[in-house]
XYZ file of C-alpha atoms in Angstrom:
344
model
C 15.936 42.900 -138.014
C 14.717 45.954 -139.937
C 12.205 44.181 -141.575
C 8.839 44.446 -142.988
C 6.999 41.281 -144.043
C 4.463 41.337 -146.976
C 2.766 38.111 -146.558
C -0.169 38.605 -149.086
C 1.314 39.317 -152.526
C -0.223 37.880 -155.558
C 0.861 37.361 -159.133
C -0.952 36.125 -162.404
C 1.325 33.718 -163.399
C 1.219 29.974 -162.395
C 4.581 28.216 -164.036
C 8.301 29.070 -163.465
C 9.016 31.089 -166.287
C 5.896 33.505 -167.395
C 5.783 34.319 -163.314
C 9.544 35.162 -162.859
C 9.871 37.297 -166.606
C 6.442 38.804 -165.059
C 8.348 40.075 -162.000
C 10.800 40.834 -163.492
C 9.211 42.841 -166.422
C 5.984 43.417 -165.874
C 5.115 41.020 -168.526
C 4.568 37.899 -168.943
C 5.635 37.610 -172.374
C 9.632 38.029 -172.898
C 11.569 41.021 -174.415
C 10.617 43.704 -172.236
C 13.153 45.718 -169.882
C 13.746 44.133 -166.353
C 13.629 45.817 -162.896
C 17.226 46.697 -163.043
C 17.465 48.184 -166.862
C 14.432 50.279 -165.998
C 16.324 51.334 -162.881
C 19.906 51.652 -164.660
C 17.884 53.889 -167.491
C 16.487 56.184 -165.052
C 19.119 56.755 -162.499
C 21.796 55.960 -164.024
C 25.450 55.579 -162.212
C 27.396 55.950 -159.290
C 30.945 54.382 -159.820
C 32.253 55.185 -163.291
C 34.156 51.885 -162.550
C 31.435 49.463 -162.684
C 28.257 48.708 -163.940
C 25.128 49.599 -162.630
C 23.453 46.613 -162.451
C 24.990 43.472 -162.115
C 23.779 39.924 -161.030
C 25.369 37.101 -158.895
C 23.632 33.534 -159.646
C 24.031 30.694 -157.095
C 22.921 27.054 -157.239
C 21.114 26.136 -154.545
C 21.353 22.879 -152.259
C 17.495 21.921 -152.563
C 16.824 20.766 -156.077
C 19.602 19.699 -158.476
C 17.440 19.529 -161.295
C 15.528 23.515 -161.093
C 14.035 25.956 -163.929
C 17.491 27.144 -165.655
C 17.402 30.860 -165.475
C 17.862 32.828 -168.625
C 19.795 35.860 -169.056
C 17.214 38.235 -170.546
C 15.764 38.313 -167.106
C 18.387 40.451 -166.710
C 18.217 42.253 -170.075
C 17.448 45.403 -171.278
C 14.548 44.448 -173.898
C 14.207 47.158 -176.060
C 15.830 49.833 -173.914
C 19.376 50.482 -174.996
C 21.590 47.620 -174.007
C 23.956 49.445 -171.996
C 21.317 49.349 -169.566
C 21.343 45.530 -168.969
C 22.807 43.777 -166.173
C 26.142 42.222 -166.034
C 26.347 39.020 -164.912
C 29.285 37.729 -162.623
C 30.925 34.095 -162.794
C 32.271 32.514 -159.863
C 35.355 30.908 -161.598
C 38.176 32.618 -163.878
C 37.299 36.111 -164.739
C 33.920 37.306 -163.181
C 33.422 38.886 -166.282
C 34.515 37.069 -169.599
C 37.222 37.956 -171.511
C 37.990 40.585 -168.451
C 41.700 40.211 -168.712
C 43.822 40.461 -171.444
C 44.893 37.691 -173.777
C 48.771 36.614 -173.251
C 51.177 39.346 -174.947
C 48.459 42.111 -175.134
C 49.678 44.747 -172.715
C 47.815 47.698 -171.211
C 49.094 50.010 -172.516
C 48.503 48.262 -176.037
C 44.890 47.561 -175.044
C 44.462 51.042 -174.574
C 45.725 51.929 -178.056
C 43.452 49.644 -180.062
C 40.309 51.356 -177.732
C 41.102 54.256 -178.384
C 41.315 53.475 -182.319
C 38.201 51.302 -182.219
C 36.417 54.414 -180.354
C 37.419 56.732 -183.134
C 36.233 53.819 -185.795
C 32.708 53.344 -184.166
C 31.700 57.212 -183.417
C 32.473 57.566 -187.215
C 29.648 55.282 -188.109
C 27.519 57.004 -184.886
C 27.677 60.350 -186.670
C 26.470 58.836 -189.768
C 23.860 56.528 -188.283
C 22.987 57.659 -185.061
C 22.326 54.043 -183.499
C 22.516 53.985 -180.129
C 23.762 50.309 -179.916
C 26.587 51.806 -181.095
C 27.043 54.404 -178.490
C 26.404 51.097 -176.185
C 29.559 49.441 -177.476
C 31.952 52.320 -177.478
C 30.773 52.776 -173.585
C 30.741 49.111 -173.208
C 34.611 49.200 -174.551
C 35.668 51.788 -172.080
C 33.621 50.007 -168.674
C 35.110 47.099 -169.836
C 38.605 48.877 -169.645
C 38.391 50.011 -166.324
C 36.533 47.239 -165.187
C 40.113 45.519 -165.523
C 41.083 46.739 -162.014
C 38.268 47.696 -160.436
C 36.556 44.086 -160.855
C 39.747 41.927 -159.109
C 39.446 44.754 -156.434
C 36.060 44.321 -155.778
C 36.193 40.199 -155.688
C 39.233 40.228 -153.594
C 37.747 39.080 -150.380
C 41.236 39.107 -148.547
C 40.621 41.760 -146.241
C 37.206 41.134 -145.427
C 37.909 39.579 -141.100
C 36.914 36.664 -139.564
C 33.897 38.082 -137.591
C 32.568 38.831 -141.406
C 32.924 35.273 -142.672
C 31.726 34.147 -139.462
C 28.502 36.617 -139.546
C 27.746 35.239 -143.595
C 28.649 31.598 -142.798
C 31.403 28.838 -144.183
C 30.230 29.627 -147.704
C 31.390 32.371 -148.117
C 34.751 31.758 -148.538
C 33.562 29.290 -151.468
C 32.823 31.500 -154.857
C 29.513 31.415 -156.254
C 27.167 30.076 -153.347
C 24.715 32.631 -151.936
C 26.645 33.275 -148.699
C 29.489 34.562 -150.597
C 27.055 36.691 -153.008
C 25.393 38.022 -150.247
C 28.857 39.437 -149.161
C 30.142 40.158 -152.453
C 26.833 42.220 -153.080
C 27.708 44.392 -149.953
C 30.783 44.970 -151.395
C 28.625 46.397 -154.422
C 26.384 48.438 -152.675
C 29.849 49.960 -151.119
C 30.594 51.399 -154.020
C 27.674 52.864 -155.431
C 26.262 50.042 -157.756
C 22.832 50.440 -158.267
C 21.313 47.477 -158.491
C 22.606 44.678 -157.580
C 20.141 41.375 -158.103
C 20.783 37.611 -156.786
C 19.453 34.705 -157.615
C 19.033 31.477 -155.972
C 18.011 28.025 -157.453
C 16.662 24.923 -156.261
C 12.945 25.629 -154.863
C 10.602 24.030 -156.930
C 9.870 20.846 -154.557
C 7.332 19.210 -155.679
C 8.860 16.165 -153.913
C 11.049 15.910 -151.512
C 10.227 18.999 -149.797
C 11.092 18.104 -146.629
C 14.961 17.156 -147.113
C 15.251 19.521 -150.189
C 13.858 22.940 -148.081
C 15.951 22.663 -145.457
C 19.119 22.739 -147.613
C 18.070 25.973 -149.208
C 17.081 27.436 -145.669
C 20.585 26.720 -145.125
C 21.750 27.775 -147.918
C 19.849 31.301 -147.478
C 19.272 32.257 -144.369
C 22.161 33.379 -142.273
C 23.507 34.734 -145.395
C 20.157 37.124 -145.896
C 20.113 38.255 -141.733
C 23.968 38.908 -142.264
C 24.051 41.415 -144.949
C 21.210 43.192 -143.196
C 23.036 43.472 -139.883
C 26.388 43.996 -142.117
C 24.498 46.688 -143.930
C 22.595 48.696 -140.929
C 26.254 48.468 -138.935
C 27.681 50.369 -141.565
C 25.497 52.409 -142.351
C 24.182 51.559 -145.531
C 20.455 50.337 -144.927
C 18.906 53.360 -144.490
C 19.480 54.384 -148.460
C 19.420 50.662 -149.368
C 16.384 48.606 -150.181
C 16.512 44.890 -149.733
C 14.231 42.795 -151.306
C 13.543 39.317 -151.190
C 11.030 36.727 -152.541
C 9.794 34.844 -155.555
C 7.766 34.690 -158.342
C 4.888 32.653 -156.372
C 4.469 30.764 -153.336
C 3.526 27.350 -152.703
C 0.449 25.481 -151.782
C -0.233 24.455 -148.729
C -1.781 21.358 -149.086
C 0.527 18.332 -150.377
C 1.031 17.236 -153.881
C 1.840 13.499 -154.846
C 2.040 10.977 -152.140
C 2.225 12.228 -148.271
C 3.926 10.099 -146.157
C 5.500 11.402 -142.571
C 8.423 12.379 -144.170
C 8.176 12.834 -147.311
C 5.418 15.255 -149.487
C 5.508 18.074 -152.199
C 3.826 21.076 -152.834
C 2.797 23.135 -156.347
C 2.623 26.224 -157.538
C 0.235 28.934 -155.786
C 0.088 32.257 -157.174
C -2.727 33.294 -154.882
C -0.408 34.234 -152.110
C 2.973 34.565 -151.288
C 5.261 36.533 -148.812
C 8.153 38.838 -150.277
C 9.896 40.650 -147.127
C 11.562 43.801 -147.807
C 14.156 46.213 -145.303
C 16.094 49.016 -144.937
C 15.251 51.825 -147.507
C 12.396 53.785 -146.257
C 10.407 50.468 -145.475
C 8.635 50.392 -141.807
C 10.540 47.674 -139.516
C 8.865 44.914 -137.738
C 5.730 45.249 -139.781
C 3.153 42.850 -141.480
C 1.216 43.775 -144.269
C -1.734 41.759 -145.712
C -4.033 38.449 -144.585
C -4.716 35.392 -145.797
C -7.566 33.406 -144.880
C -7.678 29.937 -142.564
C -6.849 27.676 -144.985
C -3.537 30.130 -146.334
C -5.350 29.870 -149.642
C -6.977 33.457 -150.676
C -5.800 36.856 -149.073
C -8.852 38.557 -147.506
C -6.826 41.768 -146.435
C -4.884 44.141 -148.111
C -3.875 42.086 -151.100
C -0.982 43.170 -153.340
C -0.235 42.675 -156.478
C 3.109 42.468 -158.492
C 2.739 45.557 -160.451
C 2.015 47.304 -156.469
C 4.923 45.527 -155.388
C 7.303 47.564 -158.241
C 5.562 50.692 -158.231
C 6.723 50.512 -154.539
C 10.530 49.381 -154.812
C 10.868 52.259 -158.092
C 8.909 54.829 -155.065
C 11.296 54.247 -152.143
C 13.910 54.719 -155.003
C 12.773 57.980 -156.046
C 10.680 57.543 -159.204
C 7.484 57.816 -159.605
C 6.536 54.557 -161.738
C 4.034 56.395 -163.941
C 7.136 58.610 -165.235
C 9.423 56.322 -166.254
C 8.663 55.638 -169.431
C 10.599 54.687 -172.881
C 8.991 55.160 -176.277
C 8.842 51.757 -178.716
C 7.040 50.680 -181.221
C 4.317 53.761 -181.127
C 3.483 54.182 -177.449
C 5.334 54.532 -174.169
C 6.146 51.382 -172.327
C 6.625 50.903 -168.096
C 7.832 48.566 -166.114
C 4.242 48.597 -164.432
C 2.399 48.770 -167.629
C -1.194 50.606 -166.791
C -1.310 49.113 -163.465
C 0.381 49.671 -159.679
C -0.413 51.371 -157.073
C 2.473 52.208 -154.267
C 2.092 50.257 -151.109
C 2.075 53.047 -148.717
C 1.055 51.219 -145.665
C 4.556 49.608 -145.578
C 6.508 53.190 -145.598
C 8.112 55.160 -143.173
């Protein structure tokens, strides 16, 4: 399978939302960049069709009732917001407002852009605010984004074998089988960063029942798009990551019967497997001891664990830097080291 397991990661955080913004930021504390605006800011794009970074969100089968997700954990914090991702719905346009209203034809569409560009770099000369250079950019991706969007989501052609490899999902919009396809489709055609995200894992009940539908949810769809990746050729330049912001306990929480139990939050270790990318295959990294409680070996921490992805990306995490508020800001702050141990 191409992989390489890291089953020793730890994290500071130990409820839903400080952990996940921490992973996602390098903070704990909202309004900083995420992953993929630090990534879209330094490498910019390959497809002058699409964005750079975009994000697919399913709904899980485990718990109904999960954290929400927010969408500045996609956001650009104080980087320029061109550089935040672009999320994509599963009904009517994938992007809203996409298509143009009744009686607005191209051709007129393209008019009134091409006045509102003239319009908006008048008050850019005068002002020079870069938000505005975000929306006159914005304006024209959106433009194009008109047919290269439906061309992308326009699963048609994809064969059987390929819905068969992914699973019966995904021909249904919006679960994880069909994102996991839709975000080969992505990589395809140069997008950058493409992030998914799955709810319905916080069983603090009902594990039992409620773990096995995510499993199924998850995992045919995850081994599929790294076999559908490495058979076209695509894994070697493309990192997949997977994981989240903390593991579980492994001792019960609330009442343990034979079939039913729970289990909290446990920051102290958790696996995140990575593949493809320049990551070493069929490799562990890391120990825990007996009890799955501490790591005793090789323990790595969040800010390690994005130093590395930004390395087998080609930055150097102590580089990319933005300047705010009177000193220069990182994804990995003043910390991370890169995992090396877990490279080719």
């Amino acid at each position: 399978m191409n992989c390489a397991s890291s089953s020793r990661l730890h994290t500071e955080a130990i409820n839903h939302d400080p952990a996940i913004t921490f992973c996602q930021t390098g903070a704990q504390l909202a309004g900083r960049p995420s992953l993929g605006a630090w990534l879209s800011y330094g490498l910019g794009s390959e497809n002058h069709d699409l964005p750079a970074f975009v994000v697919l969100v399913s709904q899980g089968s485990g718990n109904p009732t999960d954290q929400p997700l927010y969408d500045r954990l996609w956001g650009s914090g104080f980087l320029p917001s061109r550089y935040q991702g672009v999320k994509f719905r599963s009904q009517g346009d994938p992007v809203l407002f996409l298509s143009n209203p009744d009686g607005v034809s191209e051709s007129a569409r393209r008019r009134l852009l091409d006045d509102l560009a003239k319009l908006n770099q008048l008050k850019q000369d005068e002002t020079g605010d870069p938000e505005i250079a975000t929306r006159i950019a914005q304006y024209e991706m959106a433009f194009r984004m008109q047919t290269s969007v439906p061309e992308l989501t326009d699963l048609s052609k994809e064969s059987e074998h390929t819905f068969r490899m992914y699973g019966a999902d995904a021909k249904t919009p919006g679960t994880f089988a069909a994102n996991c396809l839709l975000a080969r489709r992505l990589a395809e055609r140069g997008v950058r960063f493409i992030q998914l995200f799955h709810r319905g894992w916080d069983q603090h009940t009902n594990l039992p029942k409620q773990i096995a539908a995510q499993c199924k949810d998850t995992d045919q769809a995850s081994a599929a798009l790294i076999r559908d990746l490495k058979q076209r050729g695509l894994l070697d330049d493309t990192l997949v990551v997977w994981g989240g912001e903390f593991g579980r306990t492994v001792y019960s929480q609330g009442k343990l019967t034979s079939e039913n139990y729970g289990r909290d939050h446990h920051p102290r270790c958790f696996t995140v497997w990575l593949a493809g990318g320049g990551i070493k295959p069929g490799f562990t990294f890391g120990e825990t001891d007996d009890y799955s409680y501490n790591i005793v070996k090789n323990p790595v921490h969040v800010h390690d664990l994005n130093a590395t992805i930004l390395h087998c990306l080609g930055i150097d995490h102590t580089r990319l830097t933005y300047r705010f508020q009177g000193r220069y800001f990182r994804l990995t702050d003043v910390f991370g080291n890169v995992v090396r141990d877990v490279l080719l």
